[in-house]
PDB file of C-alpha atoms in Angstrom:
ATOM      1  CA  UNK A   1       8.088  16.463   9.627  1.00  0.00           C
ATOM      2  CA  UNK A   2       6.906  13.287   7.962  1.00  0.00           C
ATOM      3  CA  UNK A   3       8.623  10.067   9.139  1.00  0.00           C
ATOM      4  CA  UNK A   4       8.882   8.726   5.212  1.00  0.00           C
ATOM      5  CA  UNK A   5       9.842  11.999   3.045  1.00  0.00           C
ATOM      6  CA  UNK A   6      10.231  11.098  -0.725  1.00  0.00           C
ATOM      7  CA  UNK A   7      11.579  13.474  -3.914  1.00  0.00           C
ATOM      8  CA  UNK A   8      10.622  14.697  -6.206  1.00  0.00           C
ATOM      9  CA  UNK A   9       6.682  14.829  -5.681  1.00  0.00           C
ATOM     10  CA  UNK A  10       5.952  14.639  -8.958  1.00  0.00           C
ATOM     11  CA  UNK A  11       8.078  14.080 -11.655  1.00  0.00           C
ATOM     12  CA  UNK A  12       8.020  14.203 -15.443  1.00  0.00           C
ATOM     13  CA  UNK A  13      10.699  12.702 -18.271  1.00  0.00           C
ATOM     14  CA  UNK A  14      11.041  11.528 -21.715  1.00  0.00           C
ATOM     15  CA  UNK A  15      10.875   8.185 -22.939  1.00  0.00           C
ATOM     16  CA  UNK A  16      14.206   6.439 -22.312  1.00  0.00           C
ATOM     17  CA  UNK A  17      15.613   8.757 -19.205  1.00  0.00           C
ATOM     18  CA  UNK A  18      16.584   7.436 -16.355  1.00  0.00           C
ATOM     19  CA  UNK A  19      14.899   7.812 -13.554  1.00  0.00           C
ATOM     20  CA  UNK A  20      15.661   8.228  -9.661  1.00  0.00           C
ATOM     21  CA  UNK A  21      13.569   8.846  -7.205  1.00  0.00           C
ATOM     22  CA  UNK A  22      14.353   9.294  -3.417  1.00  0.00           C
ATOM     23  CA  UNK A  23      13.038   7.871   0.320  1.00  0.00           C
ATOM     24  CA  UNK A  24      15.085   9.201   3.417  1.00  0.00           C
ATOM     25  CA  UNK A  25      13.070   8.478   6.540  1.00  0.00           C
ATOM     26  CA  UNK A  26      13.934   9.055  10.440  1.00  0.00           C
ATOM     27  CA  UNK A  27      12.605   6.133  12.412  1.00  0.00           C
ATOM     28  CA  UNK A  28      14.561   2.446  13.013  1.00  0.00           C
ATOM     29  CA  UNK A  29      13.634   0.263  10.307  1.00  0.00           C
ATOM     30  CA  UNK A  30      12.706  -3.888   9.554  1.00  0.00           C
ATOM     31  CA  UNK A  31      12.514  -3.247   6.464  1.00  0.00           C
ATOM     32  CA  UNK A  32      11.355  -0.624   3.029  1.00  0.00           C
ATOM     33  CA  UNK A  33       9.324  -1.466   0.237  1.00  0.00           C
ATOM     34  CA  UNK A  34       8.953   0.347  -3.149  1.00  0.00           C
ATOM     35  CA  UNK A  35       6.015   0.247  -4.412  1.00  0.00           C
ATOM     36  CA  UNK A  36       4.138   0.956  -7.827  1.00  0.00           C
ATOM     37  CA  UNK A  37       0.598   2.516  -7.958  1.00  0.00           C
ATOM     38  CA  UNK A  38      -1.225   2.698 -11.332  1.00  0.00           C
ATOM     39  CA  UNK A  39      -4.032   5.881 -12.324  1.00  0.00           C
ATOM     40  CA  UNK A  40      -6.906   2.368 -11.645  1.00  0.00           C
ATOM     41  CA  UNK A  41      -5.159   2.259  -8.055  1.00  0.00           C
ATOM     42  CA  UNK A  42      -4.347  -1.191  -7.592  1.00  0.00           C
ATOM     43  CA  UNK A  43      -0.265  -1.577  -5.258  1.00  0.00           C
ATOM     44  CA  UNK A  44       2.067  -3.912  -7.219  1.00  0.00           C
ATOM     45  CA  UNK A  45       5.616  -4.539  -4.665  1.00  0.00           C
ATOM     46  CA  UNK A  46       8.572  -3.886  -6.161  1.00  0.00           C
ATOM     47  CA  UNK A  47      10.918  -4.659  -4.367  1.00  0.00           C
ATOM     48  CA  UNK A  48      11.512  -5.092  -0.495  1.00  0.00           C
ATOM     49  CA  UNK A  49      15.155  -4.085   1.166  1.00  0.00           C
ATOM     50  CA  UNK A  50      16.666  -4.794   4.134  1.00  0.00           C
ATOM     51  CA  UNK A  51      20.005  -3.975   2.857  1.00  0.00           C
ATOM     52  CA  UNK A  52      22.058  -3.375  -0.323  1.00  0.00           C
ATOM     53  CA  UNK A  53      20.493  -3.243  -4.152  1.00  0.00           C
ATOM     54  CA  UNK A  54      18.480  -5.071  -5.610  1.00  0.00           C
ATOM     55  CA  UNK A  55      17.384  -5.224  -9.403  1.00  0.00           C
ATOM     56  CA  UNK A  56      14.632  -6.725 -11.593  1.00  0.00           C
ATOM     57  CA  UNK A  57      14.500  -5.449 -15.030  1.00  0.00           C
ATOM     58  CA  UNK A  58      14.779  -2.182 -15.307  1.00  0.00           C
ATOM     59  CA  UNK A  59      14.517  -1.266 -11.866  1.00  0.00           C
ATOM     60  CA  UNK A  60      16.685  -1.496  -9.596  1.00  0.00           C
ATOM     61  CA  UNK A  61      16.433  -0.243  -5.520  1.00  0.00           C
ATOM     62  CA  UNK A  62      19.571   0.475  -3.411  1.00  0.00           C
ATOM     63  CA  UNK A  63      19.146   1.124   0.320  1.00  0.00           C
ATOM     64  CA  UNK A  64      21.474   2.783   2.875  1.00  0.00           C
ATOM     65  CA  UNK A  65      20.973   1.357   6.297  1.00  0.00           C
ATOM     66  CA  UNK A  66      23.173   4.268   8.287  1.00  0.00           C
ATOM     67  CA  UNK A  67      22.301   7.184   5.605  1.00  0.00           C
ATOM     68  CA  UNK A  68      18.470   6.403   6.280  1.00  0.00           C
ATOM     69  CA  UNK A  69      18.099   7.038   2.295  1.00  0.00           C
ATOM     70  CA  UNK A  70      17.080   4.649  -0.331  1.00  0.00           C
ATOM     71  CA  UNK A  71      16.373   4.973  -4.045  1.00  0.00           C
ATOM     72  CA  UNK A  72      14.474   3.478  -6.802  1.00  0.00           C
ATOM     73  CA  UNK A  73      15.912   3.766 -10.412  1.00  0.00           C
ATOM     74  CA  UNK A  74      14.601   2.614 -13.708  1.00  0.00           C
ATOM     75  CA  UNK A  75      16.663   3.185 -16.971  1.00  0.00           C
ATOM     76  CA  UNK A  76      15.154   3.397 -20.347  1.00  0.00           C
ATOM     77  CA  UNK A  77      11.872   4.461 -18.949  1.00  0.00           C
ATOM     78  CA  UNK A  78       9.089   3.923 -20.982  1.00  0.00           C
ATOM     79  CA  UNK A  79       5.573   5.596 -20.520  1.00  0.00           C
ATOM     80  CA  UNK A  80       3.941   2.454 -18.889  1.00  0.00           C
ATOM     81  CA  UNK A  81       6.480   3.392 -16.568  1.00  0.00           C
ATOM     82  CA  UNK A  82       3.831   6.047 -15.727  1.00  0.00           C
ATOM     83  CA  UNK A  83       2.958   5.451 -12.140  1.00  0.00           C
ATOM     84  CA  UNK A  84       2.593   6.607  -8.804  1.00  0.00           C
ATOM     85  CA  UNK A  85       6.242   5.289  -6.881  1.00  0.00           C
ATOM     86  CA  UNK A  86       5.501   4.845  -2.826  1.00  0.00           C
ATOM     87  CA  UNK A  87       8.213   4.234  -0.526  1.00  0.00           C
ATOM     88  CA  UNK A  88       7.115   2.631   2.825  1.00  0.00           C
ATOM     89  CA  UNK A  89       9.124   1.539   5.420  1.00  0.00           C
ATOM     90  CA  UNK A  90       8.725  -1.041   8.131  1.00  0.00           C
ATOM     91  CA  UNK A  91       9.006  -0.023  11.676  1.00  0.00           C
ATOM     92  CA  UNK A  92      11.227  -2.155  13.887  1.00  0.00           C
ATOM     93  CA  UNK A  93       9.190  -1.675  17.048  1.00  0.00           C
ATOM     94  CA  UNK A  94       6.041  -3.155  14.688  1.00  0.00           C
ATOM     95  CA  UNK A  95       5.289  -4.270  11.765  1.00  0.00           C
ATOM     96  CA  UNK A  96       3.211  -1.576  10.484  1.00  0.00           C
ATOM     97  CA  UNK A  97       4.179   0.158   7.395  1.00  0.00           C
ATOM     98  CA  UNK A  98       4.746   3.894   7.519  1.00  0.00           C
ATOM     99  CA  UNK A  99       4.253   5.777   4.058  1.00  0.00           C
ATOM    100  CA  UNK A 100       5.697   8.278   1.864  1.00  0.00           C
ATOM    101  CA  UNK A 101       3.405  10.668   0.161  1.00  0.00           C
ATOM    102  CA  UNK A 102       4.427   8.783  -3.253  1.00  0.00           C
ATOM    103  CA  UNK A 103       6.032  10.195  -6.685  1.00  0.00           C
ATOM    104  CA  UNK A 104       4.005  10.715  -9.969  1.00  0.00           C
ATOM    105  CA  UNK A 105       6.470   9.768 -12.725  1.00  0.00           C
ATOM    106  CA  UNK A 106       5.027  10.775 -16.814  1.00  0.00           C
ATOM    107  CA  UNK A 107       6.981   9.487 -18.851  1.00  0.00           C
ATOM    108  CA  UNK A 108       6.355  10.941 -21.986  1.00  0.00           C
ATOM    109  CA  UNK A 109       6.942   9.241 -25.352  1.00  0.00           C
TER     110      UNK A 109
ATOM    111  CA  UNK B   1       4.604 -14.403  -6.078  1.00  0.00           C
ATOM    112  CA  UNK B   2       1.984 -14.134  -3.590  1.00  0.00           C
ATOM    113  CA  UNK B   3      -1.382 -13.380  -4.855  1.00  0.00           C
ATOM    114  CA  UNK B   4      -4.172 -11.290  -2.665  1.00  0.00           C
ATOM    115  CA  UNK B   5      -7.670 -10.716  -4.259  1.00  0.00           C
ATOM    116  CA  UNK B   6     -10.244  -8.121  -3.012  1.00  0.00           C
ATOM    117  CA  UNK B   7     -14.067  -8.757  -3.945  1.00  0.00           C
ATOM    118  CA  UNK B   8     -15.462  -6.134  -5.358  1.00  0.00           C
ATOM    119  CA  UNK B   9     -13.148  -4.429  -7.053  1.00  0.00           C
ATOM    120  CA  UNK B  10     -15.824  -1.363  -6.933  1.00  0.00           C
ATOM    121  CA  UNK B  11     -18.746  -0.229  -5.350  1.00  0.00           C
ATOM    122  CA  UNK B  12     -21.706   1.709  -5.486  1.00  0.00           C
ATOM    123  CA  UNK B  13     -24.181   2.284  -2.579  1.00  0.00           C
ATOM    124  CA  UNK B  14     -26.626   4.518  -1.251  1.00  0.00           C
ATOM    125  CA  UNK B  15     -26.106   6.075   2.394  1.00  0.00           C
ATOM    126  CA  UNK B  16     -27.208   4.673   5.003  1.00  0.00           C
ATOM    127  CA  UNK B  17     -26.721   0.905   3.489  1.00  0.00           C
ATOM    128  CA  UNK B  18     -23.616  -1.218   4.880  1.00  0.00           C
ATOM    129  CA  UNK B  19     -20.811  -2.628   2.282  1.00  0.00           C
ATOM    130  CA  UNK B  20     -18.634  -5.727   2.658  1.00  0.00           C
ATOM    131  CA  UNK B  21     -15.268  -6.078   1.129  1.00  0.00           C
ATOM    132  CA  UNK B  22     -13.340  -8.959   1.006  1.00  0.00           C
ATOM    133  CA  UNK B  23     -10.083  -9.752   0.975  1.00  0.00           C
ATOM    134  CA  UNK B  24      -8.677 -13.428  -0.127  1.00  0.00           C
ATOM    135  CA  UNK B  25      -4.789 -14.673  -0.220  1.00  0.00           C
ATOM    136  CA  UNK B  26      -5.345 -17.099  -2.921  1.00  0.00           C
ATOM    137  CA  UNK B  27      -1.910 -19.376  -2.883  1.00  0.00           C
ATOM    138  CA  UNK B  28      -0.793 -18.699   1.292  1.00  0.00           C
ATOM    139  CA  UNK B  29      -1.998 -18.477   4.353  1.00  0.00           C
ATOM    140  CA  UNK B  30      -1.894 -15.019   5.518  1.00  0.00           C
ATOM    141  CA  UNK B  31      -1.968 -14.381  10.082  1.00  0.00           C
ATOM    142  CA  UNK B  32      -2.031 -11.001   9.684  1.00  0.00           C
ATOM    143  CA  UNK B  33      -4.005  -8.849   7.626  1.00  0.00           C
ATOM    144  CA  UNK B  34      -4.180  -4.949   7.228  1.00  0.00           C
ATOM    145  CA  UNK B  35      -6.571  -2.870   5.776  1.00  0.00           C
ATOM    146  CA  UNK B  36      -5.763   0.538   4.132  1.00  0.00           C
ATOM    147  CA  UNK B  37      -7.833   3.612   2.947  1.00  0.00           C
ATOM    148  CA  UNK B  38      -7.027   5.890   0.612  1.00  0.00           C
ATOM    149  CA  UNK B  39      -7.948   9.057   0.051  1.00  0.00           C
ATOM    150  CA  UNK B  40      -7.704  10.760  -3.691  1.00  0.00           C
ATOM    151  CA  UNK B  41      -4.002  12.112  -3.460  1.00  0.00           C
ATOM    152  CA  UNK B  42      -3.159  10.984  -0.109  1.00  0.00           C
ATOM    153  CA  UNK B  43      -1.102   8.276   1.013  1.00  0.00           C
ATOM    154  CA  UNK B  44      -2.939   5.212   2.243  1.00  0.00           C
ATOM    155  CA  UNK B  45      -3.706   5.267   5.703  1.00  0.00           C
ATOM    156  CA  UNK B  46      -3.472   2.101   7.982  1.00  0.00           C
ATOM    157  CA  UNK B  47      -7.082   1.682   9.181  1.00  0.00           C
ATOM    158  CA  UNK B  48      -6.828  -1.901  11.187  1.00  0.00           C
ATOM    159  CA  UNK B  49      -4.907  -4.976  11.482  1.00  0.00           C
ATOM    160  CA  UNK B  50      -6.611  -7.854  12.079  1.00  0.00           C
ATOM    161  CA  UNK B  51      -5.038 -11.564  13.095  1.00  0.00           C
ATOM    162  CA  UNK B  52      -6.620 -14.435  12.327  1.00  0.00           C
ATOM    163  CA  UNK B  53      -9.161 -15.582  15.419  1.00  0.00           C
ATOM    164  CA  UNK B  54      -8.773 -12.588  17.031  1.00  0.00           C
ATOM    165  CA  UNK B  55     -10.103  -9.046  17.264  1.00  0.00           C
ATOM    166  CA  UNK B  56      -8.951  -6.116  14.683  1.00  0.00           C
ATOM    167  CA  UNK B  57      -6.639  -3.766  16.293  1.00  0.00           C
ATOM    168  CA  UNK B  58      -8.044  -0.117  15.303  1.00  0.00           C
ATOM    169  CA  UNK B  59      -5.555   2.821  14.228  1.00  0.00           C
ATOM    170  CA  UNK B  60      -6.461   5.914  16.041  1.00  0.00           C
ATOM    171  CA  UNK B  61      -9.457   7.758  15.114  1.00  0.00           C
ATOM    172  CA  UNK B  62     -11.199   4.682  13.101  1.00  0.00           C
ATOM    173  CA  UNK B  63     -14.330   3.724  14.694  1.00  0.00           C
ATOM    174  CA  UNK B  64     -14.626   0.370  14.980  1.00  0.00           C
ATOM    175  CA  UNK B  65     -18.570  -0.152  15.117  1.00  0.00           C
ATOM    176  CA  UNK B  66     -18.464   1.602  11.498  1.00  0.00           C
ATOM    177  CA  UNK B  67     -15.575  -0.373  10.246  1.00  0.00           C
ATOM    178  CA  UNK B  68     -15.782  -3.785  11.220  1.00  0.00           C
ATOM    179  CA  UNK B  69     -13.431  -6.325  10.370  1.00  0.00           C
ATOM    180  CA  UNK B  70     -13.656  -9.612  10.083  1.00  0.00           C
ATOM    181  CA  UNK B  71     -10.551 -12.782   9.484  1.00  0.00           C
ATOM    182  CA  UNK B  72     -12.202 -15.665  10.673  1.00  0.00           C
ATOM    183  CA  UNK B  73      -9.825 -17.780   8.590  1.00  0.00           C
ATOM    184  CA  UNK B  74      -6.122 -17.725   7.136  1.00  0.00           C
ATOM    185  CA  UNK B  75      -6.839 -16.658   3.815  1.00  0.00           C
ATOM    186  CA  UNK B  76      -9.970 -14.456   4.111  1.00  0.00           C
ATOM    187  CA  UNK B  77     -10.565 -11.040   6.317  1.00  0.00           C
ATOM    188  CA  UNK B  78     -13.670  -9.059   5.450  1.00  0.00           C
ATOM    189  CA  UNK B  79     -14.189  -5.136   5.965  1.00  0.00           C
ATOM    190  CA  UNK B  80     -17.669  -3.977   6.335  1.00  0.00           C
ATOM    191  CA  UNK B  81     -18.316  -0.521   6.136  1.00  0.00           C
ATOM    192  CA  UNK B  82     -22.059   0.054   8.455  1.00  0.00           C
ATOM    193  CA  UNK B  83     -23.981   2.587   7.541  1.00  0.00           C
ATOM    194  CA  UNK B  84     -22.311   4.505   4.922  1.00  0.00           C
ATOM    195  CA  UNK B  85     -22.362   8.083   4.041  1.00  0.00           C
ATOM    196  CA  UNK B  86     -20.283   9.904   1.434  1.00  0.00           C
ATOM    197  CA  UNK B  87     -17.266  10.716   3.530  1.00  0.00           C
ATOM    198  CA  UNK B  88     -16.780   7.158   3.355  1.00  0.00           C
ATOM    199  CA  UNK B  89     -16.217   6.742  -0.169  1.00  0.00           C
ATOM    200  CA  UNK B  90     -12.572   5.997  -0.215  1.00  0.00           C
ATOM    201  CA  UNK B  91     -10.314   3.734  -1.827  1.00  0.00           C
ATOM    202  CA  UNK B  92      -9.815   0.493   0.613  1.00  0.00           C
ATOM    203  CA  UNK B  93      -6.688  -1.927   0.289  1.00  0.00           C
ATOM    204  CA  UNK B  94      -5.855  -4.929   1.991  1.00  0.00           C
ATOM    205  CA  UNK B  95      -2.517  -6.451   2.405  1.00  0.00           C
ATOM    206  CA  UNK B  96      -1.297  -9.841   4.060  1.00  0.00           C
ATOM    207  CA  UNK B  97       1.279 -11.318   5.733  1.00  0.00           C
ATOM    208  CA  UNK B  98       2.730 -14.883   6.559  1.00  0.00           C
ATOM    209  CA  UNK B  99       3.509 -15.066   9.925  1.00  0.00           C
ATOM    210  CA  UNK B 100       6.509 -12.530  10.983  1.00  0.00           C
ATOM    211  CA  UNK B 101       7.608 -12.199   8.040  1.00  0.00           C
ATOM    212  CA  UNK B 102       8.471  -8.281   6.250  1.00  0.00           C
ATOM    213  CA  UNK B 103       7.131  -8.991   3.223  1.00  0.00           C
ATOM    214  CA  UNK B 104       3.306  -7.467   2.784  1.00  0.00           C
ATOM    215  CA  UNK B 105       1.522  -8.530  -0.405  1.00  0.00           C
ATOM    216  CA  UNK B 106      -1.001  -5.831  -1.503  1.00  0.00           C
ATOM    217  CA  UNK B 107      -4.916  -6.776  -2.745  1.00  0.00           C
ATOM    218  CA  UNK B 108      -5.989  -4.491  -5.892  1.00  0.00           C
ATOM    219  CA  UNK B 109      -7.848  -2.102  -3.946  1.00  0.00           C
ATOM    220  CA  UNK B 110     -12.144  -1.772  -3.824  1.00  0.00           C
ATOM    221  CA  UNK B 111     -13.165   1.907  -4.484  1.00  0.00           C
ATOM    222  CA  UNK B 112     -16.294   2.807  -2.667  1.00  0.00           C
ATOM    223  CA  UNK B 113     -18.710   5.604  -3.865  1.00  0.00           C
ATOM    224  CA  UNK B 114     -21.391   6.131  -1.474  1.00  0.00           C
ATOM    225  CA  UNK B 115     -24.501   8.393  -2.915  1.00  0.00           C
TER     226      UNK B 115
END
């Protein structure tokens, strides 16, 4: 079993849904970052969690310290929404970054 | 918010040739660096982490005579990739870090085709 599991793999909407997408993981944890991969590959952070929500735009991350569980959530998607989501968390016997396999999100106009 | 460059941002080269990619934190002063590959539809993979002045620490199973990494100063760490051959072409990332802090900020990635 992987340490960082995300849902859906791959998931597809219309323009203006919202979105959720999941991270539980099983090891002790610094921290988790969300992520944002576009088709040309280059990693944009989102956001970084320790604890709580947090919200910028349209997106907005919650975290669940005891439930091991965090989710990202964008309302009134839009297709340059279209991206590949990766959760990765940071281990608190290192600082190395353990990743989820990522989420494709379409959002289709 | 932090800014990290990589140099190229792609590559082409024939086996057998090496490649160097560079990594830059333009506005900060990064002590830690990590370099990523990444597979078409695979998570990235931690390759190294490298500390500025001191040797790369290699993940398990990356040979470190055929990856060799380079941060000989706080804002640059270089990745060369010795003798290449096709199972190297990848997609490489670097990320930095300002001293112990958790947040990571992510270069734009240099995809490597080797012919």
């Amino acid at each position: 079993k992987n340490e960082v599991e995300q849902s859906p793999q791959n998931l597809t909407a219309q323009e203006g849904e919202f979105i959720t997408i999941n991270c539980s993981y099983s090891v002790g944890i610094s921290a988790l970052h969300w992520l944002q991969q576009h088709p040309g590959g280059g990693i944009v952070s989102l956001f970084m969690l320790s604890s709580g929500k947090k919200k910028h735009g349209r997106l907005i991350a919650t975290i669940n310290i005891p439930e091991k569980h965090s989710s990202l959530h964008i309302t009134a998607s839009h297709p340059r929404d279209s991206a590949v989501y990766i959760c990765a968390v940071l281990g608190d016997s290192n600082y190395q970054l353990i990743w989820g396999a990522g989420t494709k999100l379409i959002i289709k106009p | 918010g932090a800014v990290v460059s990589q140099h190229p941002s792609w590559v082409i080269c024939k086996s057998g040739t090496s490649v160097k990619i560079e990594c830059r934190s333009l506005d900060f002063q990064a002590t830690t660096m990590f370099w990523y590959r990444q597979f078409p539809k695979q998570s990235l993979m931690l390759m190294a982490t490298s500390n500025e002045g001191s040797k790369a620490t290699y993940e398990q199973g990356v040979e470190k005579d055929k990856f060799l990494i380079n941060h000989a100063s706080l804002t640059l760490s270089t990745l060369t990739v010795t003798s290449a051959h096709p199972e190297d072409s990848s997609f490489y990332i670097c990320s930095a870090r300002v001293g112990e802090s958790y947040e990571q900020y992510f270069g734009p990635g240099t995809r490597l085709t080797v012919t």
